[in-house]
Amino acid sequence: MLKDLFVHLCIMIAFLFVGGSIFKNNPYEISLINKMIFGVFTGILGSLLMIFSIQVESETIIDLRHIVMIVSAIFGGFVSSIITSTLIAISRLLFLDINTEVIIVSIAIIFVGAIIGFISSLKISKSKQWIFMVVISTFIFSIILYFRIRHLDYFNIILFNYWGLSIFGGIITYILVNYISRSNYLNYEYKKQATVDFLTGLKNTRQFDLILSNLMADAKIQRKNIGLLYIDIDYFKQINDSYGHQAGDSILHEVGSILIASIREHDNVFRNGGEEFSVILLDMNLEKSIEIAENIRTKIEKHPFLLPNNLTIHITFSIGVTTSQAVGDTPQNIVKRADDALYSAKSKGRNQVCWSLAKEERDHPNRYNLSAKDRYKKHKKFITTR
């Protein structure tokens, strides 16, 4: 018995650590596909445990397949539990000679899977779900086991050992599952904190450097331009001084939401620090980038920001715009041009859009579709850089 229990636990530990990687990227949001994959994964595990089961009689075996079904339900809910139990039931039909008793047991396995899946949907703690699942599944399988071994003189010893095996295996697996879940949670949170700004939920400056470099490399291969907007909230320090940092945080969070709503789904928004934001626009020429920047500036200027003290204020943006070039451009150059344009917008009175032209754009404006250059030239909202 101890030897068989050890083999069962070793197989489960190995499979669960591998299976835990399925939910490593985001332990909070488990897609239907992942639930189905995990159901198949645990179904294979349950079938494997049946191969290494404890043989009571020629057609009667004891194993921890119901613990595997519980793990499936805890992680993947009803869908995963049904898939797992169905695969285990099919495996039982394949491993043993098909007769009435084997068919009844296979149906019971699917029935237990449905009950466990239902328990997983109850609004109770995971520990209570686990206890209910272990007790109910063990009880049902004990009834089936009783009717199959009641003719044996020592059937009561077998039932006692089965309950002990089930409870001990359930406890060990519960500890293991909690460890894997916590590890996945910490991995996700640490990864999130390293890439996402905690206040706005936008990508942070580390992600900006990485994504900009990757996108520029791809853009050069595809010979497409990337638009870059550098954004600064005008006189933000005065807002913090006048209304407090809580009000400033509220504005930053709302600004992030407005920026996301103002761009396409495949574009990127970042908070670079303080009151500074940036936007990367994919496959975008300078004229369209300026139009998007002006749209953002206008939207922010008209938007009423409700502060925590129920006061409403208005803010403005200064925005610097530039685009990458297909040949000879670098992330450092495009960032410098955007920063120069932002500085120009702030030095010329703020609440406006300025852009910086690379030398190649300045020398060949028609090649880069810069009709916006002439449109805004009278306002002197552009600068040129080498």
mmCIF file of C-alpha atoms in Angstrom:
data_model
loop_
_atom_site.group_PDB
_atom_site.id
_atom_site.type_symbol
_atom_site.label_atom_id
_atom_site.label_comp_id
_atom_site.label_asym_id
_atom_site.label_seq_id
_atom_site.Cartn_x
_atom_site.Cartn_y
_atom_site.Cartn_z
ATOM 1 C CA MET A 1 0.000 0.000 0.000
ATOM 2 C CA LEU A 2 2.732 2.482 0.946
ATOM 3 C CA LYS A 3 4.695 1.626 -2.167
ATOM 4 C CA ASP A 4 1.659 2.209 -4.368
ATOM 5 C CA LEU A 5 0.842 5.477 -2.571
ATOM 6 C CA PHE A 6 4.400 6.684 -3.110
ATOM 7 C CA VAL A 7 4.218 5.900 -6.835
ATOM 8 C CA HIS A 8 0.849 7.703 -7.108
ATOM 9 C CA LEU A 9 2.133 10.822 -5.371
ATOM 10 C CA CYS A 10 5.335 10.934 -7.461
ATOM 11 C CA ILE A 11 3.325 10.751 -10.687
ATOM 12 C CA MET A 12 0.883 13.431 -9.487
ATOM 13 C CA ILE A 13 3.622 15.790 -8.294
ATOM 14 C CA ALA A 14 5.471 15.527 -11.613
ATOM 15 C CA PHE A 15 2.311 16.103 -13.663
ATOM 16 C CA LEU A 16 0.991 18.945 -11.506
ATOM 17 C CA PHE A 17 4.217 20.940 -11.683
ATOM 18 C CA VAL A 18 4.168 20.618 -15.454
ATOM 19 C CA GLY A 19 0.429 21.378 -15.571
ATOM 20 C CA GLY A 20 0.868 24.442 -13.390
ATOM 21 C CA SER A 21 2.795 26.097 -16.208
ATOM 22 C CA ILE A 22 -0.440 26.212 -18.248
ATOM 23 C CA PHE A 23 -1.724 28.955 -15.922
ATOM 24 C CA LYS A 24 1.637 30.594 -15.247
ATOM 25 C CA ASN A 25 1.128 33.640 -17.465
ATOM 26 C CA ASN A 26 -2.166 34.722 -15.940
ATOM 27 C CA PRO A 27 -3.563 32.705 -13.004
ATOM 28 C CA TYR A 28 -6.605 35.015 -12.755
ATOM 29 C CA GLU A 29 -8.008 34.645 -16.256
ATOM 30 C CA ILE A 30 -8.233 31.069 -17.519
ATOM 31 C CA SER A 31 -9.540 30.839 -21.063
ATOM 32 C CA LEU A 32 -11.897 28.115 -22.228
ATOM 33 C CA ILE A 33 -9.120 26.655 -24.368
ATOM 34 C CA ASN A 34 -6.814 26.414 -21.356
ATOM 35 C CA LYS A 35 -9.577 24.777 -19.325
ATOM 36 C CA MET A 36 -10.040 22.187 -22.042
ATOM 37 C CA ILE A 37 -6.287 21.622 -22.323
ATOM 38 C CA PHE A 38 -6.006 21.182 -18.575
ATOM 39 C CA GLY A 39 -8.972 18.784 -18.636
ATOM 40 C CA VAL A 40 -7.199 16.622 -21.227
ATOM 41 C CA PHE A 41 -3.929 16.893 -19.286
ATOM 42 C CA THR A 42 -5.467 15.729 -16.004
ATOM 43 C CA GLY A 43 -7.499 13.094 -17.832
ATOM 44 C CA ILE A 44 -4.224 11.590 -19.068
ATOM 45 C CA LEU A 45 -2.847 11.797 -15.530
ATOM 46 C CA GLY A 46 -5.908 10.006 -14.102
ATOM 47 C CA SER A 47 -5.611 7.308 -16.751
ATOM 48 C CA LEU A 48 -1.923 6.872 -15.943
ATOM 49 C CA LEU A 49 -2.727 6.462 -12.239
ATOM 50 C CA MET A 50 -5.084 3.620 -13.155
ATOM 51 C CA ILE A 51 -2.160 1.790 -14.758
ATOM 52 C CA PHE A 52 -0.247 2.014 -11.464
ATOM 53 C CA SER A 53 -3.330 1.270 -9.352
ATOM 54 C CA ILE A 54 -3.660 -1.108 -6.409
ATOM 55 C CA GLN A 55 -5.161 -4.372 -7.604
ATOM 56 C CA VAL A 56 -7.804 -5.649 -5.190
ATOM 57 C CA GLU A 57 -9.353 -8.201 -7.501
ATOM 58 C CA SER A 58 -9.066 -9.018 -11.176
ATOM 59 C CA GLU A 59 -11.648 -6.340 -12.055
ATOM 60 C CA THR A 60 -11.310 -4.127 -8.961
ATOM 61 C CA ILE A 61 -8.642 -1.460 -8.509
ATOM 62 C CA ILE A 62 -7.983 1.390 -6.070
ATOM 63 C CA ASP A 63 -6.256 4.638 -7.052
ATOM 64 C CA LEU A 64 -6.367 8.417 -6.627
ATOM 65 C CA ARG A 65 -8.125 9.260 -9.883
ATOM 66 C CA HIS A 66 -10.798 11.231 -8.003
ATOM 67 C CA ILE A 67 -8.086 13.504 -6.546
ATOM 68 C CA VAL A 68 -6.983 14.267 -10.094
ATOM 69 C CA MET A 69 -10.594 15.109 -10.981
ATOM 70 C CA ILE A 70 -10.708 17.459 -7.997
ATOM 71 C CA VAL A 71 -7.542 19.240 -9.128
ATOM 72 C CA SER A 72 -9.073 19.602 -12.582
ATOM 73 C CA ALA A 73 -12.254 21.134 -11.138
ATOM 74 C CA ILE A 74 -10.382 23.513 -8.810
ATOM 75 C CA PHE A 75 -8.298 24.951 -11.647
ATOM 76 C CA GLY A 76 -10.581 24.572 -14.650
ATOM 77 C CA GLY A 77 -14.112 24.422 -13.249
ATOM 78 C CA PHE A 78 -16.974 22.334 -14.596
ATOM 79 C CA VAL A 79 -15.712 22.093 -18.185
ATOM 80 C CA SER A 80 -12.306 20.786 -17.197
ATOM 81 C CA SER A 81 -13.797 18.372 -14.644
ATOM 82 C CA ILE A 82 -16.165 16.818 -17.181
ATOM 83 C CA ILE A 83 -13.383 16.373 -19.740
ATOM 84 C CA THR A 84 -11.124 14.763 -17.129
ATOM 85 C CA SER A 85 -13.768 12.368 -15.824
ATOM 86 C CA THR A 86 -14.845 11.402 -19.352
ATOM 87 C CA LEU A 87 -11.278 10.558 -20.389
ATOM 88 C CA ILE A 88 -10.757 8.508 -17.213
ATOM 89 C CA ALA A 89 -14.028 6.651 -17.826
ATOM 90 C CA ILE A 90 -13.031 5.889 -21.430
ATOM 91 C CA SER A 91 -9.615 4.695 -20.254
ATOM 92 C CA ARG A 92 -11.247 2.339 -17.787
ATOM 93 C CA LEU A 93 -13.317 0.816 -20.567
ATOM 94 C CA LEU A 94 -10.164 0.361 -22.648
ATOM 95 C CA PHE A 95 -8.003 -1.089 -19.881
ATOM 96 C CA LEU A 96 -10.526 -3.646 -18.578
ATOM 97 C CA ASP A 97 -12.819 -6.144 -20.210
ATOM 98 C CA ILE A 98 -16.138 -4.433 -20.859
ATOM 99 C CA ASN A 99 -19.031 -5.747 -18.784
ATOM 100 C CA THR A 100 -22.014 -4.324 -16.950
ATOM 101 C CA GLU A 101 -20.060 -3.493 -13.792
ATOM 102 C CA VAL A 102 -17.292 -1.723 -15.672
ATOM 103 C CA ILE A 103 -19.843 0.349 -17.598
ATOM 104 C CA ILE A 104 -21.618 1.300 -14.350
ATOM 105 C CA VAL A 105 -18.306 2.364 -12.789
ATOM 106 C CA SER A 106 -17.428 4.440 -15.889
ATOM 107 C CA ILE A 107 -20.795 6.208 -15.717
ATOM 108 C CA ALA A 108 -20.229 6.809 -11.999
ATOM 109 C CA ILE A 109 -16.847 8.408 -12.763
ATOM 110 C CA ILE A 110 -18.500 10.917 -15.113
ATOM 111 C CA PHE A 111 -21.253 11.505 -12.532
ATOM 112 C CA VAL A 112 -18.676 12.246 -9.829
ATOM 113 C CA GLY A 113 -16.901 14.577 -12.271
ATOM 114 C CA ALA A 114 -20.155 16.500 -12.749
ATOM 115 C CA ILE A 115 -20.713 16.788 -8.983
ATOM 116 C CA ILE A 116 -17.147 17.963 -8.393
ATOM 117 C CA GLY A 117 -17.485 20.464 -11.230
ATOM 118 C CA PHE A 118 -20.679 21.807 -9.681
ATOM 119 C CA ILE A 119 -19.008 22.184 -6.275
ATOM 120 C CA SER A 120 -16.214 24.192 -7.920
ATOM 121 C CA SER A 121 -18.800 26.813 -8.938
ATOM 122 C CA LEU A 122 -20.115 27.328 -5.394
ATOM 123 C CA LYS A 123 -19.338 30.663 -3.723
ATOM 124 C CA ILE A 124 -17.307 29.151 -0.904
ATOM 125 C CA SER A 125 -13.613 29.091 -0.119
ATOM 126 C CA LYS A 126 -11.299 26.800 -2.057
ATOM 127 C CA SER A 127 -10.458 24.859 1.102
ATOM 128 C CA LYS A 128 -14.147 24.098 1.754
ATOM 129 C CA GLN A 129 -14.625 23.155 -1.890
ATOM 130 C CA TRP A 130 -11.695 20.788 -1.576
ATOM 131 C CA ILE A 131 -13.060 19.140 1.583
ATOM 132 C CA PHE A 132 -16.521 18.655 0.076
ATOM 133 C CA MET A 133 -15.035 17.234 -3.131
ATOM 134 C CA VAL A 134 -12.768 14.761 -1.315
ATOM 135 C CA VAL A 135 -15.476 13.546 1.060
ATOM 136 C CA ILE A 136 -18.233 13.233 -1.562
ATOM 137 C CA SER A 137 -16.088 11.592 -4.236
ATOM 138 C CA THR A 138 -14.514 9.191 -1.732
ATOM 139 C CA PHE A 139 -17.959 8.323 -0.353
ATOM 140 C CA ILE A 140 -19.408 7.559 -3.806
ATOM 141 C CA PHE A 141 -16.445 5.455 -4.881
ATOM 142 C CA SER A 142 -16.519 3.681 -1.486
ATOM 143 C CA ILE A 143 -20.107 2.583 -2.155
ATOM 144 C CA ILE A 144 -19.083 1.218 -5.550
ATOM 145 C CA LEU A 145 -16.060 -0.470 -3.996
ATOM 146 C CA TYR A 146 -18.204 -1.998 -1.236
ATOM 147 C CA PHE A 147 -20.560 -3.713 -3.676
ATOM 148 C CA ARG A 148 -17.573 -5.141 -5.545
ATOM 149 C CA ILE A 149 -15.626 -6.489 -2.536
ATOM 150 C CA ARG A 150 -18.349 -7.194 0.056
ATOM 151 C CA HIS A 151 -17.876 -10.938 -0.468
ATOM 152 C CA LEU A 152 -14.325 -10.672 0.863
ATOM 153 C CA ASP A 153 -13.742 -11.342 4.559
ATOM 154 C CA TYR A 154 -11.436 -8.323 4.872
ATOM 155 C CA PHE A 155 -13.520 -5.842 2.849
ATOM 156 C CA ASN A 156 -13.751 -3.484 5.832
ATOM 157 C CA ILE A 157 -9.947 -3.250 5.993
ATOM 158 C CA ILE A 158 -9.827 -2.415 2.274
ATOM 159 C CA LEU A 159 -12.445 0.324 2.720
ATOM 160 C CA PHE A 160 -10.579 1.745 5.716
ATOM 161 C CA ASN A 161 -7.320 1.791 3.768
ATOM 162 C CA TYR A 162 -9.066 3.392 0.798
ATOM 163 C CA TRP A 163 -10.372 6.253 2.964
ATOM 164 C CA GLY A 164 -6.929 6.687 4.510
ATOM 165 C CA LEU A 165 -5.301 6.693 1.066
ATOM 166 C CA SER A 166 -7.857 9.195 -0.238
ATOM 167 C CA ILE A 167 -7.610 11.602 2.717
ATOM 168 C CA PHE A 168 -3.804 11.495 2.862
ATOM 169 C CA GLY A 169 -3.491 11.896 -0.903
ATOM 170 C CA GLY A 170 -6.026 14.733 -0.803
ATOM 171 C CA ILE A 171 -4.077 16.594 1.893
ATOM 172 C CA ILE A 172 -0.724 16.212 0.117
ATOM 173 C CA THR A 173 -2.220 17.272 -3.202
ATOM 174 C CA TYR A 174 -3.983 20.255 -1.598
ATOM 175 C CA ILE A 175 -0.686 21.474 -0.148
ATOM 176 C CA LEU A 176 0.993 20.984 -3.510
ATOM 177 C CA VAL A 177 -1.756 22.752 -5.463
ATOM 178 C CA ASN A 178 -1.651 25.708 -3.052
ATOM 179 C CA TYR A 179 2.103 25.942 -3.501
ATOM 180 C CA ILE A 180 1.830 25.901 -7.305
ATOM 181 C CA SER A 181 -1.011 28.455 -7.260
ATOM 182 C CA ARG A 182 0.909 30.804 -4.989
ATOM 183 C CA SER A 183 4.048 30.448 -7.109
ATOM 184 C CA ASN A 184 2.056 31.260 -10.252
ATOM 185 C CA TYR A 185 0.445 34.229 -8.520
ATOM 186 C CA LEU A 186 3.778 35.658 -7.371
ATOM 187 C CA ASN A 187 5.353 35.071 -10.784
ATOM 188 C CA TYR A 188 2.470 36.899 -12.463
ATOM 189 C CA GLU A 189 2.525 39.803 -9.991
ATOM 190 C CA TYR A 190 6.300 40.253 -10.186
ATOM 191 C CA LYS A 191 6.157 40.147 -13.968
ATOM 192 C CA LYS A 192 3.277 42.623 -13.964
ATOM 193 C CA GLN A 193 5.056 45.016 -11.602
ATOM 194 C CA ALA A 194 8.128 44.903 -13.842
ATOM 195 C CA THR A 195 6.175 45.832 -16.978
ATOM 196 C CA VAL A 196 3.060 47.766 -15.902
ATOM 197 C CA ASP A 197 2.720 51.160 -14.238
ATOM 198 C CA PHE A 198 0.922 50.518 -10.929
ATOM 199 C CA LEU A 199 -1.117 53.746 -11.001
ATOM 200 C CA THR A 200 -2.476 53.863 -14.549
ATOM 201 C CA GLY A 201 -2.233 50.229 -15.624
ATOM 202 C CA LEU A 202 -0.284 51.334 -18.711
ATOM 203 C CA LYS A 203 2.985 49.801 -19.835
ATOM 204 C CA ASN A 204 5.938 51.367 -18.041
ATOM 205 C CA THR A 205 9.157 52.911 -19.293
ATOM 206 C CA ARG A 206 11.006 49.558 -19.329
ATOM 207 C CA GLN A 207 8.418 48.217 -21.733
ATOM 208 C CA PHE A 208 8.657 51.392 -23.789
ATOM 209 C CA ASP A 209 12.357 50.867 -24.486
ATOM 210 C CA LEU A 210 11.891 47.189 -25.292
ATOM 211 C CA ILE A 211 8.765 47.540 -27.459
ATOM 212 C CA LEU A 212 10.096 50.565 -29.356
ATOM 213 C CA SER A 213 13.315 48.731 -30.253
ATOM 214 C CA ASN A 214 11.423 45.616 -31.399
ATOM 215 C CA LEU A 215 8.850 47.563 -33.408
ATOM 216 C CA MET A 216 11.484 49.681 -35.118
ATOM 217 C CA ALA A 217 13.388 46.549 -36.105
ATOM 218 C CA ASP A 218 10.211 45.061 -37.583
ATOM 219 C CA ALA A 219 9.313 48.352 -39.283
ATOM 220 C CA LYS A 220 12.695 48.486 -41.035
ATOM 221 C CA ILE A 221 12.184 44.980 -42.427
ATOM 222 C CA GLN A 222 8.668 45.839 -43.602
ATOM 223 C CA ARG A 223 9.740 49.374 -44.664
ATOM 224 C CA LYS A 224 6.987 51.014 -42.635
ATOM 225 C CA ASN A 225 7.044 54.071 -40.395
ATOM 226 C CA ILE A 226 6.271 54.268 -36.699
ATOM 227 C CA GLY A 227 4.701 57.363 -35.174
ATOM 228 C CA LEU A 228 5.869 58.430 -31.719
ATOM 229 C CA LEU A 229 4.029 60.913 -29.485
ATOM 230 C CA TYR A 230 5.681 62.360 -26.387
ATOM 231 C CA ILE A 231 3.030 63.836 -24.070
ATOM 232 C CA ASP A 232 3.297 66.042 -21.004
ATOM 233 C CA ILE A 233 0.486 67.340 -18.779
ATOM 234 C CA ASP A 234 0.824 71.119 -18.585
ATOM 235 C CA TYR A 235 1.478 72.612 -15.136
ATOM 236 C CA PHE A 236 0.860 69.278 -13.404
ATOM 237 C CA LYS A 237 2.980 70.280 -10.410
ATOM 238 C CA GLN A 238 0.598 73.169 -9.753
ATOM 239 C CA ILE A 239 -2.317 70.727 -9.763
ATOM 240 C CA ASN A 240 -0.581 68.573 -7.148
ATOM 241 C CA ASP A 241 0.268 71.644 -5.055
ATOM 242 C CA SER A 242 -3.262 73.078 -5.277
ATOM 243 C CA TYR A 243 -5.423 69.960 -4.968
ATOM 244 C CA GLY A 244 -3.113 67.343 -3.447
ATOM 245 C CA HIS A 245 -1.388 64.231 -4.738
ATOM 246 C CA GLN A 246 -4.566 62.164 -4.509
ATOM 247 C CA ALA A 247 -6.156 64.476 -7.070
ATOM 248 C CA GLY A 248 -3.051 64.240 -9.228
ATOM 249 C CA ASP A 249 -3.152 60.447 -9.110
ATOM 250 C CA SER A 250 -6.817 60.514 -10.086
ATOM 251 C CA ILE A 251 -6.016 62.668 -13.123
ATOM 252 C CA LEU A 252 -3.131 60.428 -14.190
ATOM 253 C CA HIS A 253 -5.346 57.351 -14.024
ATOM 254 C CA GLU A 254 -8.083 59.012 -16.061
ATOM 255 C CA VAL A 255 -5.587 60.340 -18.595
ATOM 256 C CA GLY A 256 -4.376 56.777 -19.131
ATOM 257 C CA SER A 257 -7.930 55.633 -19.894
ATOM 258 C CA ILE A 258 -8.477 58.502 -22.344
ATOM 259 C CA LEU A 259 -5.239 57.749 -24.184
ATOM 260 C CA ILE A 260 -6.132 54.076 -24.575
ATOM 261 C CA ALA A 261 -9.562 55.037 -25.928
ATOM 262 C CA SER A 262 -7.982 57.484 -28.412
ATOM 263 C CA ILE A 263 -5.781 55.017 -30.290
ATOM 264 C CA ARG A 264 -6.146 51.794 -32.219
ATOM 265 C CA GLU A 265 -6.104 48.452 -30.453
ATOM 266 C CA HIS A 266 -2.693 47.448 -31.799
ATOM 267 C CA ASP A 267 -1.008 50.757 -30.839
ATOM 268 C CA ASN A 268 0.789 51.151 -27.510
ATOM 269 C CA VAL A 269 0.444 53.657 -24.652
ATOM 270 C CA PHE A 270 3.045 54.102 -21.913
ATOM 271 C CA ARG A 271 3.518 56.128 -18.781
ATOM 272 C CA ASN A 272 7.145 57.153 -18.853
ATOM 273 C CA GLY A 273 7.103 58.616 -15.361
ATOM 274 C CA GLY A 274 5.487 61.502 -13.496
ATOM 275 C CA GLU A 275 3.129 63.375 -15.813
ATOM 276 C CA GLU A 276 4.863 62.136 -18.978
ATOM 277 C CA PHE A 277 3.240 59.667 -21.372
ATOM 278 C CA SER A 278 4.118 58.295 -24.773
ATOM 279 C CA VAL A 279 2.247 56.619 -27.617
ATOM 280 C CA ILE A 280 3.676 54.377 -30.334
ATOM 281 C CA LEU A 281 1.575 54.327 -33.520
ATOM 282 C CA LEU A 282 2.186 51.415 -35.870
ATOM 283 C CA ASP A 283 2.449 51.926 -39.636
ATOM 284 C CA MET A 284 1.765 55.655 -39.318
ATOM 285 C CA ASN A 285 3.165 58.568 -41.332
ATOM 286 C CA LEU A 286 3.847 61.983 -39.861
ATOM 287 C CA GLU A 287 0.658 63.640 -41.084
ATOM 288 C CA LYS A 288 -1.623 61.000 -39.532
ATOM 289 C CA SER A 289 0.457 61.014 -36.343
ATOM 290 C CA ILE A 290 -0.054 64.780 -36.045
ATOM 291 C CA GLU A 291 -3.788 64.387 -36.578
ATOM 292 C CA ILE A 292 -4.023 61.769 -33.838
ATOM 293 C CA ALA A 293 -1.947 63.933 -31.505
ATOM 294 C CA GLU A 294 -4.184 66.948 -32.174
ATOM 295 C CA ASN A 295 -7.265 64.803 -31.568
ATOM 296 C CA ILE A 296 -5.844 63.691 -28.223
ATOM 297 C CA ARG A 297 -4.915 67.261 -27.269
ATOM 298 C CA THR A 298 -8.421 68.519 -28.102
ATOM 299 C CA LYS A 299 -10.104 65.650 -26.278
ATOM 300 C CA ILE A 300 -8.072 66.285 -23.108
ATOM 301 C CA GLU A 301 -8.675 70.059 -23.281
ATOM 302 C CA LYS A 302 -12.453 69.557 -23.388
ATOM 303 C CA HIS A 303 -12.634 66.723 -20.863
ATOM 304 C CA PRO A 304 -13.819 67.634 -17.322
ATOM 305 C CA PHE A 305 -11.721 65.851 -14.671
ATOM 306 C CA LEU A 306 -13.658 65.096 -11.492
ATOM 307 C CA LEU A 307 -11.362 65.178 -8.447
ATOM 308 C CA PRO A 308 -11.859 63.134 -5.245
ATOM 309 C CA ASN A 309 -13.142 66.294 -3.500
ATOM 310 C CA ASN A 310 -15.885 66.552 -6.190
ATOM 311 C CA LEU A 311 -14.286 69.592 -7.818
ATOM 312 C CA THR A 312 -14.041 69.597 -11.611
ATOM 313 C CA ILE A 313 -10.998 70.992 -13.406
ATOM 314 C CA HIS A 314 -9.651 71.060 -16.953
ATOM 315 C CA ILE A 315 -6.089 70.296 -18.013
ATOM 316 C CA THR A 316 -4.103 70.610 -21.248
ATOM 317 C CA PHE A 317 -1.455 68.600 -23.070
ATOM 318 C CA SER A 318 1.769 69.539 -24.806
ATOM 319 C CA ILE A 319 2.665 66.898 -27.399
ATOM 320 C CA GLY A 320 5.780 66.257 -29.444
ATOM 321 C CA VAL A 321 5.447 64.134 -32.573
ATOM 322 C CA THR A 322 7.887 62.388 -34.851
ATOM 323 C CA THR A 323 8.106 59.282 -37.021
ATOM 324 C CA SER A 324 10.775 56.695 -37.647
ATOM 325 C CA GLN A 325 12.503 56.412 -40.983
ATOM 326 C CA ALA A 326 13.088 53.212 -42.936
ATOM 327 C CA VAL A 327 16.840 53.721 -43.267
ATOM 328 C CA GLY A 328 19.447 54.681 -40.704
ATOM 329 C CA ASP A 329 17.094 55.512 -37.826
ATOM 330 C CA THR A 330 17.514 54.283 -34.243
ATOM 331 C CA PRO A 331 15.333 54.228 -31.125
ATOM 332 C CA GLN A 332 17.623 56.827 -29.560
ATOM 333 C CA ASN A 333 17.194 59.189 -32.520
ATOM 334 C CA ILE A 334 13.412 58.948 -32.680
ATOM 335 C CA VAL A 335 13.124 59.468 -28.919
ATOM 336 C CA LYS A 336 15.356 62.536 -29.112
ATOM 337 C CA ARG A 337 13.282 64.021 -31.946
ATOM 338 C CA ALA A 338 10.034 63.453 -30.030
ATOM 339 C CA ASP A 339 11.552 64.947 -26.883
ATOM 340 C CA ASP A 340 12.824 67.970 -28.851
ATOM 341 C CA ALA A 341 9.352 68.481 -30.320
ATOM 342 C CA LEU A 342 7.780 68.253 -26.855
ATOM 343 C CA TYR A 343 10.247 70.812 -25.528
ATOM 344 C CA SER A 344 9.307 73.083 -28.440
ATOM 345 C CA ALA A 345 5.582 72.728 -27.658
ATOM 346 C CA LYS A 346 6.184 73.644 -24.016
ATOM 347 C CA SER A 347 8.482 76.567 -24.789
ATOM 348 C CA LYS A 348 5.984 78.028 -27.279
ATOM 349 C CA GLY A 349 3.185 78.311 -24.742
ATOM 350 C CA ARG A 350 2.014 74.717 -24.095
ATOM 351 C CA ASN A 351 -1.349 73.188 -25.039
ATOM 352 C CA GLN A 352 -0.211 72.511 -28.576
ATOM 353 C CA VAL A 353 1.267 69.897 -30.883
ATOM 354 C CA CYS A 354 4.748 70.276 -32.364
ATOM 355 C CA TRP A 355 6.712 67.817 -34.420
ATOM 356 C CA SER A 356 10.313 67.184 -35.249
ATOM 357 C CA LEU A 357 11.491 66.332 -38.752
ATOM 358 C CA ALA A 358 14.457 64.108 -39.421
ATOM 359 C CA LYS A 359 16.976 65.438 -41.948
ATOM 360 C CA GLU A 360 15.736 63.020 -44.626
ATOM 361 C CA GLU A 361 12.156 64.227 -44.167
ATOM 362 C CA ARG A 362 13.204 67.850 -44.319
ATOM 363 C CA ASP A 363 15.173 67.350 -47.518
ATOM 364 C CA HIS A 364 12.472 65.246 -49.216
ATOM 365 C CA PRO A 365 9.076 66.288 -47.749
ATOM 366 C CA ASN A 366 7.004 64.913 -50.626
ATOM 367 C CA ARG A 367 8.463 61.452 -50.136
ATOM 368 C CA TYR A 368 7.014 61.331 -46.634
ATOM 369 C CA ASN A 369 3.556 62.774 -47.342
ATOM 370 C CA LEU A 370 4.029 65.849 -45.201
ATOM 371 C CA SER A 371 1.127 67.991 -46.301
ATOM 372 C CA ALA A 372 0.496 68.621 -42.612
ATOM 373 C CA LYS A 373 3.804 70.441 -42.553
ATOM 374 C CA ASP A 374 2.447 73.135 -44.840
ATOM 375 C CA ARG A 375 -0.908 73.160 -43.031
ATOM 376 C CA TYR A 376 0.670 73.957 -39.666
ATOM 377 C CA LYS A 377 3.656 75.937 -40.916
ATOM 378 C CA LYS A 378 2.011 79.290 -40.343
ATOM 379 C CA HIS A 379 1.638 78.388 -36.654
ATOM 380 C CA LYS A 380 5.349 77.501 -36.449
ATOM 381 C CA LYS A 381 4.590 74.269 -34.669
ATOM 382 C CA PHE A 382 7.344 72.227 -36.251
ATOM 383 C CA ILE A 383 11.082 72.029 -35.828
ATOM 384 C CA THR A 384 13.782 70.263 -37.841
ATOM 385 C CA THR A 385 16.590 68.183 -36.470
ATOM 386 C CA ARG A 386 19.631 66.581 -37.904
#
